[in-house]
Tab-separated table of C-alpha atoms in Angstrom:
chain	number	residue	atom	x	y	z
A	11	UNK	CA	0.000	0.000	0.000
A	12	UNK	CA	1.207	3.303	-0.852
A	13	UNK	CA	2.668	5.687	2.179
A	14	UNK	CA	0.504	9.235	2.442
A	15	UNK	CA	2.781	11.511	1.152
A	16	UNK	CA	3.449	13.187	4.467
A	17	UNK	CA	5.145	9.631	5.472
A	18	UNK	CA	6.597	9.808	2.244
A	19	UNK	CA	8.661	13.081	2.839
A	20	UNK	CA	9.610	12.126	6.367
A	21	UNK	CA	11.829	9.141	4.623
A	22	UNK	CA	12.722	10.827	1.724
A	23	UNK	CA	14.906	14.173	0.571
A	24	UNK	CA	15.591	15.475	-2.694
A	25	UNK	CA	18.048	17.810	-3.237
A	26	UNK	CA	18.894	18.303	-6.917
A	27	UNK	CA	19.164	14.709	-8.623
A	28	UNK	CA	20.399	13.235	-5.405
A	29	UNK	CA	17.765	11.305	-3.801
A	30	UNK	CA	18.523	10.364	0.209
A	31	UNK	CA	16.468	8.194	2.421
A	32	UNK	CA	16.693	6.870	6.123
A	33	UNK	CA	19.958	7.450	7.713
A	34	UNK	CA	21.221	9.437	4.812
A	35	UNK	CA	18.849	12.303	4.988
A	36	UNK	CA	20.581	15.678	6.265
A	37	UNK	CA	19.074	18.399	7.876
A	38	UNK	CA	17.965	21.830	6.771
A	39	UNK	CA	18.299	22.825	2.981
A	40	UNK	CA	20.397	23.458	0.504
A	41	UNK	CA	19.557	26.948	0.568
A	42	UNK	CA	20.113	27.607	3.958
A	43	UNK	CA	23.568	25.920	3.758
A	44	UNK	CA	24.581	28.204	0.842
A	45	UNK	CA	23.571	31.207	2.652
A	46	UNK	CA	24.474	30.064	5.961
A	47	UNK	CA	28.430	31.966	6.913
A	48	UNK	CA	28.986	30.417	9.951
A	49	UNK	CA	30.473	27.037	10.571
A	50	UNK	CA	33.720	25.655	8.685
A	51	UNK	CA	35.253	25.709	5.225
A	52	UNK	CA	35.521	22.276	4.853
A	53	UNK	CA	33.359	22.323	2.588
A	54	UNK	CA	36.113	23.690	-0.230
A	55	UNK	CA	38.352	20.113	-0.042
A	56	UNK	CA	35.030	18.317	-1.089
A	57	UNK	CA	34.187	16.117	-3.916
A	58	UNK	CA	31.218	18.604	-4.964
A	59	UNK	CA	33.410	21.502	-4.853
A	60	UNK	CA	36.374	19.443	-6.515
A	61	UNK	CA	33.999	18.868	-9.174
A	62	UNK	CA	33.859	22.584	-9.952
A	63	UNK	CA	37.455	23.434	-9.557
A	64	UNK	CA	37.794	20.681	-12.270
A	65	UNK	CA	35.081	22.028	-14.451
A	66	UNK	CA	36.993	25.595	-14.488
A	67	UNK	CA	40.029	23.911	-15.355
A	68	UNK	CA	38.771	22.574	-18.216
A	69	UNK	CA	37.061	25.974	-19.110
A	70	UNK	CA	40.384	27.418	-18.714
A	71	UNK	CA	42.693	25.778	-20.459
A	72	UNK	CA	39.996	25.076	-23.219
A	73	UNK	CA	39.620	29.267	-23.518
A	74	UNK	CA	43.315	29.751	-23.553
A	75	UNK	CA	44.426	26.731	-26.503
A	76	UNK	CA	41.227	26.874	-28.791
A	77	UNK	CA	42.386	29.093	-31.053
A	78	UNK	CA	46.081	27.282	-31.203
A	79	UNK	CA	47.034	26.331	-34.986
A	80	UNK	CA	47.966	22.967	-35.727
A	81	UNK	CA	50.847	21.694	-32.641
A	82	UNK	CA	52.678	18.993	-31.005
A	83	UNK	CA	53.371	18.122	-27.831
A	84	UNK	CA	57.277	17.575	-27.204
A	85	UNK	CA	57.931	15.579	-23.623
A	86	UNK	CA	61.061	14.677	-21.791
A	87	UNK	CA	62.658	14.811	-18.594
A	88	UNK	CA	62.989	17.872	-16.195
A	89	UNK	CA	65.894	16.577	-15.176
A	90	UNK	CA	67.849	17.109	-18.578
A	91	UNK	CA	70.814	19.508	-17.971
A	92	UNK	CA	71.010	22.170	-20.074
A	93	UNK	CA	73.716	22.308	-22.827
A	94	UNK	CA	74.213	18.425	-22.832
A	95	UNK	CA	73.030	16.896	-26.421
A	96	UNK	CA	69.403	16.098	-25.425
A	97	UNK	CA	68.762	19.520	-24.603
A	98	UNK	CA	70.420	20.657	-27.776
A	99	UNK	CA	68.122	18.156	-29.519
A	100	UNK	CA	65.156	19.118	-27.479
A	101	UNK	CA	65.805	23.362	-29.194
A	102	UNK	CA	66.652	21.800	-32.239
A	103	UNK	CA	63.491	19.715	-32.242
A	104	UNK	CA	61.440	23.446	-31.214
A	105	UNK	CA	62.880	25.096	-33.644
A	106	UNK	CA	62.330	22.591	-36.467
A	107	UNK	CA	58.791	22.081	-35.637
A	108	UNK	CA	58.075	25.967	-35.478
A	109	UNK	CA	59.714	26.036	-38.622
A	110	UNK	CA	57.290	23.621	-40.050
A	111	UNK	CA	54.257	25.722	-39.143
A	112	UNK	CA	53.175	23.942	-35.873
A	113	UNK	CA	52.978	25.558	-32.197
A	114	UNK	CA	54.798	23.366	-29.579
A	115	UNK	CA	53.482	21.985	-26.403
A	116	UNK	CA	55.566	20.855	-23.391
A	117	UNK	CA	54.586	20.333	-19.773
A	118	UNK	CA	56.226	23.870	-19.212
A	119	UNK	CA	58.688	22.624	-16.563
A	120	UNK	CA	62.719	22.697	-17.160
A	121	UNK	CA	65.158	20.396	-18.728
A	122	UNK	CA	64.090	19.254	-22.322
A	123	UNK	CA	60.819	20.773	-21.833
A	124	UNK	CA	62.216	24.365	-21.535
A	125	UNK	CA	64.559	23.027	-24.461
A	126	UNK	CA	61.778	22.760	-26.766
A	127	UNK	CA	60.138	25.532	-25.687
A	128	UNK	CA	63.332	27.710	-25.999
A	129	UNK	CA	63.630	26.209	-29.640
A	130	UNK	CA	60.008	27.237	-30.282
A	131	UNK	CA	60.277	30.801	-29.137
A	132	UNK	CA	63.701	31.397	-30.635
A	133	UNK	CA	62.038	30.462	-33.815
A	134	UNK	CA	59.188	33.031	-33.346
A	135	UNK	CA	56.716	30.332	-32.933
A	136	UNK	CA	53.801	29.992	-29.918
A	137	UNK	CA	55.727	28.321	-27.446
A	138	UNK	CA	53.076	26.998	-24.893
A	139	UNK	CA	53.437	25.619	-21.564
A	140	UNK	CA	51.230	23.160	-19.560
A	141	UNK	CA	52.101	23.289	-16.386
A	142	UNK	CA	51.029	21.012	-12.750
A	143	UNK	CA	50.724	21.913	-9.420
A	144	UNK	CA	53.556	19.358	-7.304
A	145	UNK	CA	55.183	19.836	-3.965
A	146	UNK	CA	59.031	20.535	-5.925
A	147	UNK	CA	57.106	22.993	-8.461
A	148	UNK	CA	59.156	25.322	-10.283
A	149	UNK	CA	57.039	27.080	-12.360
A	150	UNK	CA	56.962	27.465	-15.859
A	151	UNK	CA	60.161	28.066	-17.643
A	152	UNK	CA	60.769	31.501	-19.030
A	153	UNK	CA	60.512	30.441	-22.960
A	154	UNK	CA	56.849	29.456	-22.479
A	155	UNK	CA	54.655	32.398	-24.502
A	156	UNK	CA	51.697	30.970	-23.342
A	157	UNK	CA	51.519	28.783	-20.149
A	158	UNK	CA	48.216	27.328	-18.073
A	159	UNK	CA	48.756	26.029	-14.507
A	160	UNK	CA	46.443	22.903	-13.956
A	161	UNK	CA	45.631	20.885	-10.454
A	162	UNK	CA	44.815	17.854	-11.916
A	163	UNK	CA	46.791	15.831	-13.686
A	164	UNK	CA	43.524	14.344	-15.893
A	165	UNK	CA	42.547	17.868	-17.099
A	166	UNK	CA	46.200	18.395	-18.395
A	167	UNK	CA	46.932	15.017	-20.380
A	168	UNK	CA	43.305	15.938	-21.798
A	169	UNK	CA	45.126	19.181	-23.282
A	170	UNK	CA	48.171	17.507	-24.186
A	171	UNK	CA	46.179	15.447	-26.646
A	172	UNK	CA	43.493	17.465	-27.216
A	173	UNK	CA	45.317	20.706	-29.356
A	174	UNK	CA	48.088	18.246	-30.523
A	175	UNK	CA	48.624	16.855	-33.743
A	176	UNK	CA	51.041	14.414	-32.547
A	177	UNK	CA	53.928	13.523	-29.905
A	178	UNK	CA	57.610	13.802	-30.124
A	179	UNK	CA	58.859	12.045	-27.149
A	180	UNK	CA	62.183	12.500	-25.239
A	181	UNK	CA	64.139	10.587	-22.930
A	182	UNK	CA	62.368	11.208	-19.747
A	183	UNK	CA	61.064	9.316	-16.382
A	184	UNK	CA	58.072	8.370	-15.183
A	185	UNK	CA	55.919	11.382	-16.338
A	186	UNK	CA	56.986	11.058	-19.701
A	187	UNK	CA	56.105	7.252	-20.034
A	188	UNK	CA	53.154	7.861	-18.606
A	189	UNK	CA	52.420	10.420	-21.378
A	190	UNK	CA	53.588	8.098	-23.892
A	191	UNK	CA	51.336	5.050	-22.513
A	192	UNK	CA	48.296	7.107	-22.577
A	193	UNK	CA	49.129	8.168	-26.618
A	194	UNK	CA	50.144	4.438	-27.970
A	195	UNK	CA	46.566	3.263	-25.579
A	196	UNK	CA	44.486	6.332	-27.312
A	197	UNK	CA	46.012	5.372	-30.544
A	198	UNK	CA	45.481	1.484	-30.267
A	199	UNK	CA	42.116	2.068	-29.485
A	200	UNK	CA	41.284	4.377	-32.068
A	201	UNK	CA	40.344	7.337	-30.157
A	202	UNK	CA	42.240	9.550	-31.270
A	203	UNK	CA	42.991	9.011	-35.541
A	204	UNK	CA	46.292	10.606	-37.513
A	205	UNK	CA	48.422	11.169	-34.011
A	206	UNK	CA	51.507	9.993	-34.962
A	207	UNK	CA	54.229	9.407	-32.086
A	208	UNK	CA	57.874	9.986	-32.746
A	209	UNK	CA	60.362	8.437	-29.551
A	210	UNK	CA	63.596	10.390	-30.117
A	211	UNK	CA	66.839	8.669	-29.029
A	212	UNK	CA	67.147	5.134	-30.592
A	213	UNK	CA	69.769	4.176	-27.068
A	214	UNK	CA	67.427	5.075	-24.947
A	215	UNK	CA	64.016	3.223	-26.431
A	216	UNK	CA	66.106	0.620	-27.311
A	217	UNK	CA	64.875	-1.699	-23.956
A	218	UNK	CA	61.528	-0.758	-24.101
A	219	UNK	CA	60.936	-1.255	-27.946
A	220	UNK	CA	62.855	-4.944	-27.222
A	221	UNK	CA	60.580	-5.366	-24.772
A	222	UNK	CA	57.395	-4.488	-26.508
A	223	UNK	CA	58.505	-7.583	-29.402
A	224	UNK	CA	60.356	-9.951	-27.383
A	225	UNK	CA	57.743	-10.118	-24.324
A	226	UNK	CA	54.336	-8.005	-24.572
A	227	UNK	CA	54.045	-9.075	-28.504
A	228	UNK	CA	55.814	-12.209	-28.078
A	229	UNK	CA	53.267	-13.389	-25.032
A	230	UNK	CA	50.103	-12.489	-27.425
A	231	UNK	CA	49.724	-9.019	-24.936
A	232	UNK	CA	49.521	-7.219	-27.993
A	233	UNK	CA	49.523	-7.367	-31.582
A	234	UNK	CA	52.520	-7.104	-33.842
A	235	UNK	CA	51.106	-4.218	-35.920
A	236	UNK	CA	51.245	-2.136	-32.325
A	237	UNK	CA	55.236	-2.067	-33.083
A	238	UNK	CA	53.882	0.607	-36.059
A	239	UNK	CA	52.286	2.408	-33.506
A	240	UNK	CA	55.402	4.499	-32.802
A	241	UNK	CA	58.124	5.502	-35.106
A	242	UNK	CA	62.185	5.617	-33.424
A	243	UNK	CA	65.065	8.115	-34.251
A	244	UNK	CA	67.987	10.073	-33.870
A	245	UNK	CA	67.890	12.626	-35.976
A	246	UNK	CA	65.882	15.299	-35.607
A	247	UNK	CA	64.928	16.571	-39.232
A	248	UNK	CA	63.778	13.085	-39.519
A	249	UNK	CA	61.645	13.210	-36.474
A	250	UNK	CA	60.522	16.842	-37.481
A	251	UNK	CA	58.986	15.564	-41.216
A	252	UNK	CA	57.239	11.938	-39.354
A	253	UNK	CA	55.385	13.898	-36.557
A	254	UNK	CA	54.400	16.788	-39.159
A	255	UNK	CA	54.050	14.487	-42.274
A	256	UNK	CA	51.486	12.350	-40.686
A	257	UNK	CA	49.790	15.330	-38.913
A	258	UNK	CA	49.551	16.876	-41.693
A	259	UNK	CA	49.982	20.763	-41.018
């Protein structure tokens, strides 16, 4: 038999699409907590609020790279010291791809990111910057022209694919393989079409390329066309005209 709806409303609240019943219900309204100043701000570290911190980033960064032309995203360690060969590679690699007609995108830190971003801007081209909030955070390195600050990881590697045309790829640590995972996975998968991803530094990719055909193919983890997903290199006209070829600037 139905409840009378006054029985009804005593074990059920509605607030928005969120439905709460017995020992879940909260009191007052959502009104009166809005307007209400007193009590703590704890309420700013929670998931609801998180949520629009998150939105905003992705407002932000989508306001400020909309209007980018065609780029790639350039990735390597932080911890590359300037003037040794992978930097010079990493300006060389800015300068090439500016020269091209594409903007570059780096994660706006030092090492070969500021390389490619110094290569970018000494070429006259839009040097951006992505930058993450980290407790050793340095800020964005003076060649960046155009640089967003992000919170959240998730909202960043979004932007990293998002307004590039492709990936030139570094030697770098953790934060650069997990960039390059999340391309070759997009890739695989087909979400994302014509992203072509150039590893630069045929010594350094050498283990993980023998390791991608000798154990993940050989084992049947993956499929021996996923060896095409990637393109290796040393030389960086070469890895200039595969990103930009297949991007198609």
């Amino acid at each position: 038999m139905a409840h009378p709806e006054g029985t009804r409303a005593q074990r059920e609240q509605r607030r928005g699409p969120v439905v709460r019943r017995h020992g879940q219900m909260q009191q007052g309204t959502t009104d009166q907590h809005l307007l209400d100043t007193r009590g703590t701000a704890d309420w700013v570290h929670e998931d609801p609020f998180r949520v629009m911190r998150i939105q905003s980033e992705f407002v932000e960064g989508f306001g400020a790279l909309a209007e980018l032309p065609p780029a790639i995203s350039v990735f390597g360690s932080a911890r590359t010291p300037v003037g040794s060969p992978e930097y010079e590679a990493g300006v060389a690699l800015g300068r090439g791809l500016v020269e091209a007609g594409f903007a570059v995108i780096t994660g706006g830190g030092p090492g070969a990111m500021e390389a490619a971003n110094r290569g970018a801007t000494e070429a006259g081209g839009i040097s951006v910057g992505l930058g993450i909030e980290l407790p050793f955070e340095q800020g964005l390195n003076p060649y960046v022209n155009l640089g967003v600050d992000f919170r959240y990881f998730f909202v960043r590697k979004t932007m990293f694919v998002k307004y590039a045309s492709g990936f030139v790829v570094l030697p770098g640590g953790l934060g650069t393989l997990d960039e390059l995972f999340e391309a070759l996975t997009l890739v695989q998968t087909k979400k994302v079409t014509r992203f072509p991803i150039v590893l630069f530094g045929t010594a350094y990719w050498r283990g993980l390329v023998d390791w991608f055909r000798d154990t993940l193919i050989a084992e049947g983890k993956a499929g021996s066309q996923d060896l095409r997903l990637f393109h290796v290199t040393d030389d960086v006209d070469e890895a200039v005209g595969l990103v930009t070829k297949e991007a198609g600037a």
